[in-house]
Coordinates of C-alpha atoms and ligand atoms in Angstrom, one line a residue:
X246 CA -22.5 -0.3 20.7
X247 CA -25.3 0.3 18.4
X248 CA -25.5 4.5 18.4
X249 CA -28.3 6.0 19.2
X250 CA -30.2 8.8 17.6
X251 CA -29.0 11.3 19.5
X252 CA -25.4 10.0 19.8
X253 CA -25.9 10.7 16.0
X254 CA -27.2 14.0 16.1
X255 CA -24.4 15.2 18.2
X256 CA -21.8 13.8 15.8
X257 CA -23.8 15.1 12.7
X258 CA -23.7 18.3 14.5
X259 CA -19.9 18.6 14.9
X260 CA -19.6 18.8 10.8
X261 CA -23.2 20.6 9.8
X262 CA -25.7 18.6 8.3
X263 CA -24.1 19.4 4.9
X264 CA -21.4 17.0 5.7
X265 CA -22.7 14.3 7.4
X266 CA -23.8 11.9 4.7
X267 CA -27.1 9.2 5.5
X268 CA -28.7 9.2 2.5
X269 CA -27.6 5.7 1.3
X270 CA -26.8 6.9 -2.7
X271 CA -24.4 9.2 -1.1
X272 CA -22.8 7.2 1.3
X273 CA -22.2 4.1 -1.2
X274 CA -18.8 5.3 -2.2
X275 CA -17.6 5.0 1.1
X276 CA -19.0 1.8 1.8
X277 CA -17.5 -0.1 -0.9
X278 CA -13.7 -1.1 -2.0
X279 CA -11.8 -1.2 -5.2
X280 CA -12.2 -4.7 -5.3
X281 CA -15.6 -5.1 -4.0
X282 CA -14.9 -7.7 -1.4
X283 CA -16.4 -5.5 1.3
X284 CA -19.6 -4.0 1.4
X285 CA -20.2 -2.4 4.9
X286 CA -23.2 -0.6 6.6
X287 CA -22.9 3.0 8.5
X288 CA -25.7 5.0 10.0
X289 CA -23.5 7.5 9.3
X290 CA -20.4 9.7 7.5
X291 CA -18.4 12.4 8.9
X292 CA -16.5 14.5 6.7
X293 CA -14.8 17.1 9.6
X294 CA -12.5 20.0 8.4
X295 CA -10.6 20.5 10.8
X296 CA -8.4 18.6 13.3
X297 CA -10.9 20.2 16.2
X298 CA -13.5 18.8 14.5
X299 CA -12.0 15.8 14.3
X300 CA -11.4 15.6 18.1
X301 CA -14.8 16.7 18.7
X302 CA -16.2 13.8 17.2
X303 CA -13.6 11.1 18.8
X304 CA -14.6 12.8 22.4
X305 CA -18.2 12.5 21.9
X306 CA -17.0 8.6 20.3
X307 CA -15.7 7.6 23.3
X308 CA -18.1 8.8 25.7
X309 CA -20.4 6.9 24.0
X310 CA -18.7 4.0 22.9
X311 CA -19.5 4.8 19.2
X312 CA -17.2 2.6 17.2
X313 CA -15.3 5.0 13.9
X314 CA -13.7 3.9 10.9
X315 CA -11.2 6.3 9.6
X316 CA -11.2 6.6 5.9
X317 CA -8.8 8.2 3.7
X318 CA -8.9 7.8 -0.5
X319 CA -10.1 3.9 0.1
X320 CA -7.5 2.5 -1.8
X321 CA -7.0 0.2 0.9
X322 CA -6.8 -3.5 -0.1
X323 CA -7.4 -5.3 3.2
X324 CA -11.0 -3.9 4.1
X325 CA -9.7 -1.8 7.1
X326 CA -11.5 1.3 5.9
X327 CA -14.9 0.0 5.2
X328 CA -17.4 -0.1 8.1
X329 CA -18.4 -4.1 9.0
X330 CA -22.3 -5.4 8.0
X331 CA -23.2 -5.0 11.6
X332 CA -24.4 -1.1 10.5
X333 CA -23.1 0.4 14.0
X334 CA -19.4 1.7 12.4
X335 CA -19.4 5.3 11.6
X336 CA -17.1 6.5 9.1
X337 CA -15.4 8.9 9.5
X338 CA -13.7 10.6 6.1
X339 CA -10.7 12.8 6.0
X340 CA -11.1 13.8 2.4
X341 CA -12.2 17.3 3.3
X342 CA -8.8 18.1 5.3
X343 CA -6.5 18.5 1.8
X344 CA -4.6 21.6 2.7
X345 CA -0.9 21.8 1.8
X346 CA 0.1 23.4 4.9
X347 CA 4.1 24.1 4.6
X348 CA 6.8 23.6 1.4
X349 CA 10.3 24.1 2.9
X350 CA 12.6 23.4 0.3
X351 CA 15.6 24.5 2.4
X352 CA 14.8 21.9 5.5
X353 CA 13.6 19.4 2.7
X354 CA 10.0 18.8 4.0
X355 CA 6.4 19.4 3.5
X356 CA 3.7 19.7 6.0
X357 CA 0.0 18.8 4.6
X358 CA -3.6 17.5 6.6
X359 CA -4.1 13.7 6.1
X360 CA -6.3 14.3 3.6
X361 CA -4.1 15.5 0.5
X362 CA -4.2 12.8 -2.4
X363 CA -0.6 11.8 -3.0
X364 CA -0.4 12.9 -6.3
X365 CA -1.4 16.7 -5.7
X366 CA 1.8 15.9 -2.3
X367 CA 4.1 14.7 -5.4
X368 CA 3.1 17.6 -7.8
X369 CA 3.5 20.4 -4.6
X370 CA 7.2 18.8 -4.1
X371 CA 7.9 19.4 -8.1
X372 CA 6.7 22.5 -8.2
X373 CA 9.5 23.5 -5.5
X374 CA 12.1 21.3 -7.7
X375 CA 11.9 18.5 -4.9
X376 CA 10.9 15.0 -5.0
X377 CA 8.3 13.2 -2.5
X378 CA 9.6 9.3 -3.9
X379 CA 6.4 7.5 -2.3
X380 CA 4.6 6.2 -5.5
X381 CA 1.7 3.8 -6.1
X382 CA -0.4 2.8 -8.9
X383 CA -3.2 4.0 -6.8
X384 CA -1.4 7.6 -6.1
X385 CA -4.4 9.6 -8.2
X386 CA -6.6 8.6 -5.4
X387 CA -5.0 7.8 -1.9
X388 CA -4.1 10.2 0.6
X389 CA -1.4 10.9 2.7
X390 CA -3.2 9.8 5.8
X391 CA -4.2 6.2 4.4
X392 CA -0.7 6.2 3.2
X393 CA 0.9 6.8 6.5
X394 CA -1.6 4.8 8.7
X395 CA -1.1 1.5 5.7
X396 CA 2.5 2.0 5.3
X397 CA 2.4 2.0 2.5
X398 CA 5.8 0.7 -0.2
X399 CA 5.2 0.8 -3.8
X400 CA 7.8 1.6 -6.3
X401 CA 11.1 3.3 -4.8
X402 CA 11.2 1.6 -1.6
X403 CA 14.6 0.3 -2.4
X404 CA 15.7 3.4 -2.7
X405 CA 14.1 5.6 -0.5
X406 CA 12.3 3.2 2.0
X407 CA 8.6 2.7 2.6
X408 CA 6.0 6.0 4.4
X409 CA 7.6 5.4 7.5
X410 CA 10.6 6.4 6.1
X411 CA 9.9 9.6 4.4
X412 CA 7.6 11.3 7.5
X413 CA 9.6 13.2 10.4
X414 CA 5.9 14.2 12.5
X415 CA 2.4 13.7 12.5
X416 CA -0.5 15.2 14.4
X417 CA -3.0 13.0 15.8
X418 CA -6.4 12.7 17.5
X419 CA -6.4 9.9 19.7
X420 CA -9.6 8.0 20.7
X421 CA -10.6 10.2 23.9
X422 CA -10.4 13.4 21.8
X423 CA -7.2 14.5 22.8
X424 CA -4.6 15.9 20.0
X425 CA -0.9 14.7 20.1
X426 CA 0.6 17.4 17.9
X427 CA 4.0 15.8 17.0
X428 CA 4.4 17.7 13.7
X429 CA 7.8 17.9 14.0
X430 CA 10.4 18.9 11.5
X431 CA 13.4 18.0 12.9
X432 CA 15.8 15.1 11.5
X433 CA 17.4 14.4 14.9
X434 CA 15.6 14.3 18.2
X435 CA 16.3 12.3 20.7
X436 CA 13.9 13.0 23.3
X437 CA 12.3 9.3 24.2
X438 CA 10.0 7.4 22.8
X439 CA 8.9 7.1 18.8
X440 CA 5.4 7.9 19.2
X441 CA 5.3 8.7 15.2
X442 CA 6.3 5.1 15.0
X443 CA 3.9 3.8 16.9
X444 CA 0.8 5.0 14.6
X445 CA 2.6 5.2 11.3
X446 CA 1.6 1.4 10.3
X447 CA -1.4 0.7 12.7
X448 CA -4.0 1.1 10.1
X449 CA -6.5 3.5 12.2
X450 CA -6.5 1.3 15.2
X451 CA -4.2 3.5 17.8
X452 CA -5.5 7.1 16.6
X453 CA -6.6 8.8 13.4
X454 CA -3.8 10.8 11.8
X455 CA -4.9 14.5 10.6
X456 CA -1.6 15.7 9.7
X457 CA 2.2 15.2 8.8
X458 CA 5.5 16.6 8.3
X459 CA 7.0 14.3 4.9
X460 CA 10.4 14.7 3.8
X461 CA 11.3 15.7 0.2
X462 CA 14.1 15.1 -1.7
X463 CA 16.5 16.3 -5.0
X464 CA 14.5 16.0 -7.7
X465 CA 16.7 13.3 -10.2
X466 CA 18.1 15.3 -12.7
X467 CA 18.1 12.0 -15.1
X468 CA 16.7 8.8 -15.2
X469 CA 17.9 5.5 -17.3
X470 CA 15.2 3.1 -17.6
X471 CA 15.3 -0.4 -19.0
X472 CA 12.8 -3.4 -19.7
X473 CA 15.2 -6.3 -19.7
X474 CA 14.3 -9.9 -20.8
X475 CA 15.5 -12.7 -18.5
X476 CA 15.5 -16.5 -18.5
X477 CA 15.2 -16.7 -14.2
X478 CA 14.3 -15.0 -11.1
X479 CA 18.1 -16.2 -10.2
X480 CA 19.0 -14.3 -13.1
X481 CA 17.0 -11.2 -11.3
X482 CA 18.8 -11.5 -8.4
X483 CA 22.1 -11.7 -9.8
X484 CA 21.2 -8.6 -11.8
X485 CA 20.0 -6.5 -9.4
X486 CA 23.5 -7.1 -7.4
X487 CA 25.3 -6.1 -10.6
X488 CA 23.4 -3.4 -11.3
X489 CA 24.2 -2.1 -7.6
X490 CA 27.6 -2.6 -7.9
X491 CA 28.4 -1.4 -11.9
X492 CA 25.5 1.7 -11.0
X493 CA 27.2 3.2 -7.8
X494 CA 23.7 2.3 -6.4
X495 CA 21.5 4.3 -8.2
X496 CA 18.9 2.2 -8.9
X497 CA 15.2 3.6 -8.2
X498 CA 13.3 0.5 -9.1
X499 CA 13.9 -2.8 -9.8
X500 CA 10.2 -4.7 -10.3
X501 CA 10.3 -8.4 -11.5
X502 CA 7.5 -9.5 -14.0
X503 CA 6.4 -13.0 -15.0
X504 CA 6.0 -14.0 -18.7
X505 CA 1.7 -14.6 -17.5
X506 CA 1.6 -10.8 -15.7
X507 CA 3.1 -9.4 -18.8
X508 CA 0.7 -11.6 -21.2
X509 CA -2.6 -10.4 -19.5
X510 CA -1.3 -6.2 -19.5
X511 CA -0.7 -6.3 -23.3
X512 CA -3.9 -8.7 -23.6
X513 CA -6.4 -6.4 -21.4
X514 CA -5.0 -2.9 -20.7
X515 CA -3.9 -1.8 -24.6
X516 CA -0.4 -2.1 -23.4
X517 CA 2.3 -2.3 -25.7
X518 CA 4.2 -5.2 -25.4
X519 CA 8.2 -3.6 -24.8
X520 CA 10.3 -6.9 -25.5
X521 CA 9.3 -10.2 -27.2
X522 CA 8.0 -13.2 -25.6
X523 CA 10.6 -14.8 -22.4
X524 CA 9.9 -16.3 -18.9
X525 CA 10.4 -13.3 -16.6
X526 CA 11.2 -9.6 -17.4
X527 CA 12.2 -6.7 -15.0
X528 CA 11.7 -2.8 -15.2
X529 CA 14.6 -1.5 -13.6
X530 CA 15.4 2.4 -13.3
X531 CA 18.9 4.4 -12.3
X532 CA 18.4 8.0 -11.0
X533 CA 21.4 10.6 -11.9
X534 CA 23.2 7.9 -13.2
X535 CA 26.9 8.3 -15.0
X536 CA 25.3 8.8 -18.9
X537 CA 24.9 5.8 -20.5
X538 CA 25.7 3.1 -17.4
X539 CA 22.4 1.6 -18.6
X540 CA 23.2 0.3 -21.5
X541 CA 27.2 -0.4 -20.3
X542 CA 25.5 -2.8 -17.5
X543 CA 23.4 -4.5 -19.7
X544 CA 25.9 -5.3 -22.3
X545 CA 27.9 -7.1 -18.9
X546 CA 24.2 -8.5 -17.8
X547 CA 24.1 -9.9 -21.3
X548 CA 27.3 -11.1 -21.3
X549 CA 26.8 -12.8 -18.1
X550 CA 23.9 -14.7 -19.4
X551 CA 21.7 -13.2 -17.2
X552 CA 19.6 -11.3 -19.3
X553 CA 18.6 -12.1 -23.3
X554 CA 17.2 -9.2 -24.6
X555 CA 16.7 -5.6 -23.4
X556 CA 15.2 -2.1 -24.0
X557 CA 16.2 1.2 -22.9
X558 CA 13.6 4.1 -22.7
X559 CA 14.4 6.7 -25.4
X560 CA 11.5 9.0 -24.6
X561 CA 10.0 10.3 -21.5
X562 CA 6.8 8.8 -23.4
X563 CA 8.2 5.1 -24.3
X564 CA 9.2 5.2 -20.1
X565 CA 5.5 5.7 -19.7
X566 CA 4.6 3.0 -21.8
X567 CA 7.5 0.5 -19.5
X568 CA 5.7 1.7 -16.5
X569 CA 1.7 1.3 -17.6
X570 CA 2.8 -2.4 -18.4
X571 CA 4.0 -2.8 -14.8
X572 CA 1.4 -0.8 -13.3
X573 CA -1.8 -2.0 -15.4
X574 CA -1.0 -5.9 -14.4
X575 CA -3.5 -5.7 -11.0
X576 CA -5.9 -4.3 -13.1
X577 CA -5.8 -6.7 -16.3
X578 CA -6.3 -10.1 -14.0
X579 CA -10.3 -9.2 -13.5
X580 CA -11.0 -10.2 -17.2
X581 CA -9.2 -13.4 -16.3
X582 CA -11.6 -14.6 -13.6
X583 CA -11.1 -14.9 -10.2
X584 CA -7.6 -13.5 -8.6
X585 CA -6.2 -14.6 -5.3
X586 CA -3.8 -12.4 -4.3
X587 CA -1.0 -12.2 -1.6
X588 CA 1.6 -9.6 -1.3
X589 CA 4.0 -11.5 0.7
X590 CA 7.9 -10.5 1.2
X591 CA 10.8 -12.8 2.2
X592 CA 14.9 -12.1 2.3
X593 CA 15.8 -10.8 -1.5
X594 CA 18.2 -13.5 -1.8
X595 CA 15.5 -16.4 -1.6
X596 CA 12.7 -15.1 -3.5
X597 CA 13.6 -17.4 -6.8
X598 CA 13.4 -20.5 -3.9
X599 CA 10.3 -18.9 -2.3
X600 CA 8.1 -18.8 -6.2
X601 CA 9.7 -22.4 -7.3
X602 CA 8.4 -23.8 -3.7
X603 CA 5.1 -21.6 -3.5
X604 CA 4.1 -22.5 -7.3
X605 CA 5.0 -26.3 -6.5
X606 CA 3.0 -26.4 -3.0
X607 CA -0.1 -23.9 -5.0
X608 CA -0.5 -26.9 -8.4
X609 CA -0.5 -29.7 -5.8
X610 CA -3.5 -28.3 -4.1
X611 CA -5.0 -27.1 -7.2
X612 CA -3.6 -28.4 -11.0
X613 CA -4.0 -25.3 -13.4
X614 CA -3.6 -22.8 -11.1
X615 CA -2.3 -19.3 -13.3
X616 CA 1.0 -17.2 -11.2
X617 CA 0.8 -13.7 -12.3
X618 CA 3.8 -13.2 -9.9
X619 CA 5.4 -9.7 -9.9
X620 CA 6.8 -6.8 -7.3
X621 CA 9.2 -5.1 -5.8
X622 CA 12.1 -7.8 -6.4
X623 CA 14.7 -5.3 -4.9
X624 CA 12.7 -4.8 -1.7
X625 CA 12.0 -8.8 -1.4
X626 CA 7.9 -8.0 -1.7
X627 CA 6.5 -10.1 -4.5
X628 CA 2.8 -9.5 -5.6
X629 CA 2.5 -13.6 -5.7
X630 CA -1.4 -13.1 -7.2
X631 CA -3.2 -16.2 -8.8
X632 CA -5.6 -16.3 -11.3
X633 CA -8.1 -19.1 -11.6
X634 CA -7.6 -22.3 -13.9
X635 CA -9.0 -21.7 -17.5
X636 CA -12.1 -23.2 -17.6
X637 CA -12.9 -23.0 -13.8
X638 CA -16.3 -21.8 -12.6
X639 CA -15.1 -18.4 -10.7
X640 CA -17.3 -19.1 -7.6
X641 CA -15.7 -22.6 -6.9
X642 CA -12.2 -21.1 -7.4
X643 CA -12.8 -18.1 -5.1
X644 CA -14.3 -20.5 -2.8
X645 CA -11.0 -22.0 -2.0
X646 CA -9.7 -18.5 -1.1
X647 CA -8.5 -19.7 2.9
X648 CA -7.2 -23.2 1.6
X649 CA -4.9 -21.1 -0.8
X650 CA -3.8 -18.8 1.3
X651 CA -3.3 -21.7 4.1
X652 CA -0.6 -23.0 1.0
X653 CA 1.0 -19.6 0.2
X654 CA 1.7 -18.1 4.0
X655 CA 2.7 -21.9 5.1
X656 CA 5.8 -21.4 2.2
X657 CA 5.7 -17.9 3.4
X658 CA 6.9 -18.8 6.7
X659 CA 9.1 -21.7 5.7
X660 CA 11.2 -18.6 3.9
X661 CA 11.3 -16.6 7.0
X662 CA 9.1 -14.0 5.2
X663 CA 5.9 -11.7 6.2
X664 CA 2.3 -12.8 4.9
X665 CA 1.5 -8.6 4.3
X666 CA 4.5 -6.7 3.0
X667 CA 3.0 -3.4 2.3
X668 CA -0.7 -3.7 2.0
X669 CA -1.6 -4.5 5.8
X670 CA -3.7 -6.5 8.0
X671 CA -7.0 -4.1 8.1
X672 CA -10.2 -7.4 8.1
X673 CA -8.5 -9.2 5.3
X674 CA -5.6 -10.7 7.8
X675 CA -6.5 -9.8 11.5
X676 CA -7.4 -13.6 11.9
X677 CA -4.1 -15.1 11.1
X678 CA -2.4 -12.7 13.9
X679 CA -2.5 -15.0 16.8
X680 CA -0.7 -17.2 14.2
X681 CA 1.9 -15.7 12.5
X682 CA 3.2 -13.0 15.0
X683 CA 5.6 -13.6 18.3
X684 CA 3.1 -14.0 21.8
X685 CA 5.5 -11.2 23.4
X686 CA 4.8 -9.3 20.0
X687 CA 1.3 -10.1 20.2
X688 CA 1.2 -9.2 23.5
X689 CA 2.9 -5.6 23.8
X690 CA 0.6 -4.9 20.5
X691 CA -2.3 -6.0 22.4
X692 CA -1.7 -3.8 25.8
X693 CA -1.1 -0.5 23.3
X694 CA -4.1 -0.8 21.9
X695 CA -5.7 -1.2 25.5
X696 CA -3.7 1.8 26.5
X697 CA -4.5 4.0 23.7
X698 CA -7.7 3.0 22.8
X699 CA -9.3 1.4 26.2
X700 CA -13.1 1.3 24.5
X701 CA -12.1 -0.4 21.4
X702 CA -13.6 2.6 19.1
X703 CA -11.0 2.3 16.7
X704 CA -11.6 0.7 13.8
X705 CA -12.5 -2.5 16.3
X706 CA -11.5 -5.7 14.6
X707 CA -8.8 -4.2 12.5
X708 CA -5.5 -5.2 12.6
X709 CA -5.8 -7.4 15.7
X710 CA -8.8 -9.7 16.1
X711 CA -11.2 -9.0 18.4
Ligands
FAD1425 P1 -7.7 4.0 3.0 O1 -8.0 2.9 2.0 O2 -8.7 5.0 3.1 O3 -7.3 3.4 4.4 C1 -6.3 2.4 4.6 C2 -6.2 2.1 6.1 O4 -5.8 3.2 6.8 C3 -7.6 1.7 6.7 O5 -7.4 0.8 7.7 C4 -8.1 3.0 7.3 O6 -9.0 2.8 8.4 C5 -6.8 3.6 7.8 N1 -6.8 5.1 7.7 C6 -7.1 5.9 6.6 N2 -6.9 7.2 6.9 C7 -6.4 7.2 8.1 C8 -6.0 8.3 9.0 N3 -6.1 9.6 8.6 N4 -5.7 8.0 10.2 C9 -5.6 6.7 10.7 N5 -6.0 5.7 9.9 C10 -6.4 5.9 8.7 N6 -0.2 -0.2 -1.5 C11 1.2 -0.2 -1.3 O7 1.7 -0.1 -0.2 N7 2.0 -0.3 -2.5 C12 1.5 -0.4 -3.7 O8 2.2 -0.5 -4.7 C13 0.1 -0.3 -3.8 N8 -0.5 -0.3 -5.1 C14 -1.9 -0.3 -5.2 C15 -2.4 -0.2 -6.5 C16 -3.8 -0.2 -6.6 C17 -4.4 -0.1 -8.0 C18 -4.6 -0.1 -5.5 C19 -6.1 0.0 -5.6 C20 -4.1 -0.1 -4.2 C21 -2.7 -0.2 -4.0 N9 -2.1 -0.2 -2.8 C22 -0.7 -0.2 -2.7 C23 -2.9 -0.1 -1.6 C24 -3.4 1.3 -1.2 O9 -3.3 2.2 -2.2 C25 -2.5 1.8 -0.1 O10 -2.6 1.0 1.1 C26 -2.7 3.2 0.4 O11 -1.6 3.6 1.2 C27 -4.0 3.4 1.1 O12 -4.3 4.8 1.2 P2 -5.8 5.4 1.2 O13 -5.7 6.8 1.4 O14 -6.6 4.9 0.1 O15 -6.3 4.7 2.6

């Protein structure tokens, strides 16, 4: 429902006019993406302090039907946090609520508001000689909130899991106002249903998340970190099992990166190229590893014929430099032309099947098509992103966007695998729902969202289609 000026007034009134942004200059920030694929509207932004501010504004939302768009850093990449065109969304921002709350170093957890940006989170954990693993490329700017409510993976999953692995509680506001305060710190509790579950993951649709209980960990006293050449992704695979074994499992990462992805980071992001030219390379890292298993694992990867050349960091500085060529891909495609990108996972074991099959099925559709393939190899989640044939007009090639994806997800499912791996469903996916997900799944997801959010004020549209 379109809301009214008064409904607007009210809402305005919960924050003070100081923070509740109409001027359209001021609210452009929030109505745009990273990527620029949505543009919304909003007759309004809310930028409470407080969790009872928050439920405030959610009780006078559902009284008057007022749909609200939680936003977090807007790092997002499926749209879910940008208001739709129609102009009725209001947004409402938790960047004010940034408060490190609790460091407990001796029960290993942190309690902070949903709107701490996950570097100051990782930088708080240091500072008590712990480690909060969850790490993005995007980690200057997102918050803990967005974090939780996306999911979000990145690059220690295969170590440490994904958010949902590293929270133990969360407080949240749901859409009639009420606060569920589940900031628990416990590790075991038993006590029925996983309500933490249930809204870690739903993207803002179930309940807007103002706070949370993370868990920290030993800060690695050591790290071994290699760039290693390779002529396969079988090769990968094969090396990532050896690497498990000969490590004791202690590896932190594992990312696989195509000859193309590397090309285009040393070409547009002044990074240093570590290894000369090959078909695929990984960046793998061991945590407190027995000194010098590294290099003793390569020489048996080597001899094994699974790798052809490799580089161990020597330097806190030169492990930078391995990790701004992994992390600066995304970013060096947009000189390229147009990207379409899908971050798709399937079992570890088939992803060399899964990029022969998807590349095959992608240049039948489309002759010249670029794979600037990379991702989390050990966690099965490949960034499978294409960039537009050289010479192709940019509009005709973004055009094809749905035929593309209608390719990829179609291989995606042949593999057994998921069309959103870490990113989400937010606008960018909610369509293909009905589609890809089990009609019992879809249909329990469909009755929680009735349940917990009867007036559809919740980010309406997101996640499951309207
Ligand atoms: P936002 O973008 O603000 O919101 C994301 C979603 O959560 C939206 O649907 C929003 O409505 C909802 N939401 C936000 N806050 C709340 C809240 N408090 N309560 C309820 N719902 C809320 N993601 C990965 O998983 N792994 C990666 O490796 C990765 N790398 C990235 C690299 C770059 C360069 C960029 C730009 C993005 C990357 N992302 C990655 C995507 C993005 O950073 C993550 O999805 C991140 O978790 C989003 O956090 P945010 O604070 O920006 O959330």
């Amino acid at each position: 429902m379109t809301p009214s000026q008064s409904t607007l007034e009210r809402l305005a009134a919960v924050v003070g006019e100081a923070h509740a942004i109409r001027d359209p200059a001021q609210m452009d920030r929030y109505m745009r993406e990273w990527r620029q694929i949505w543009v919304g509207r909003s007759p309004l932004v809310l930028r409470p302090q407080s969790t009872t501010e928050v439920s405030r504004i959610l009780a006078i939302a559902s009284e008057t039907r007022t749909a609200i768009v939680p936003q977090s850093g807007n790092t997002g990449l499926c749209g879910g946090q940008i208001p739709d065109e129609s102009g009725r969304e209001v947004v409402l921002s938790l960047e004010r609520m940034n408060r490190i709350l609790d460091v407990d170093p001796a029960n290993n957890t942190m309690t902070v508001e949903a709107g701490v940006i996950l570097h100051d989170v990782q930088q708080a954990a240091a500072a008590a000689d712990r480690l909060f693993p969850l790490s993005l490329a995007s980690e200057g700017s997102c918050r803990i909130g967005g974090n939780l409510a996306s999911n979000a993976g990145g690059l220690n999953v295969i170590a440490y899991g994904n958010a949902r692995d590293l929270c133990l509680g969360l407080e949240v506001v749901l859409a009639d106002g009420r606060v569920w305060n589940g900031l628990s710190r416990l590790r075991k509790d038993n006590t029925g249903y996983d309500l933490r579950n249930l809204f870690i993951g739903a993207e803002g649709s179930l309940g807007i998340i103002t706070a949370a209980v993370l868990k920290l960990f030993p800060q690695p006293r050591s790290r071994e970190t290699a760039f290693i050449a390779l002529p396969s992704p079988h090769a990968a695979i094969e090396l990532l099992s050896l690497m498990r074994d000969m490590s004791g499992n202690r590896i932190v990462a594992f990312e696989l990166i195509a000859a193309l992805a590397l090309d285009f980071a040393v070409r547009h992001a002044d990074v240093r190229r570590p290894l000369g030219p090959a078909p695929w390379y990984v960046l793998a890292e061991l945590a407190d590893p027995v000194p010098g298993a590294m290099l003793q694992l390569l020489e048996e990867a080597m001899s094994r014929g699974l790798a052809s050349d490799a580089v161990v960091a020597q330097s806190e500085n030169q492990r930078s430099e391995f990790w701004a060529a992994r992390e600066l891909i995304s970013e060096s495609q947009k000189p390229e032309g147009g990207s379409i990108k899908h971050d798709v996972s399937v079992p570890v074991s088939r992803v060399p099947e899964f990029l022969a099959a998807a590349d095959a099925a992608v240049l039948s559709l489309m002759p010249g098509a670029r794979f600037v393939s990379f991702g989390h190899l050990g966690d099965g989640n490949i960034h499978y992103n294409i960039s537009q044939p050289v010479g192709m007009d940019r509009d005709h090639f973004l055009a094809r966007w749905n035929e593309v994806n209608d390719v990829v997800f179609e291989v995606v499912a042949r593999f057994g695998g998921s069309i959103s791996a870490e990113h989400g469903i937010g606008r960018l996916k909610a369509h293909r729902m009905p589609a890809i997900k089990d009609p019992v799944a879809l249909d329990l997801m469909r009755q929680l969202k009735s349940a917990l959010d009867p007036h559809t004020i919740l980010n309406p549209g997101r996640v499951l289609p309207l």
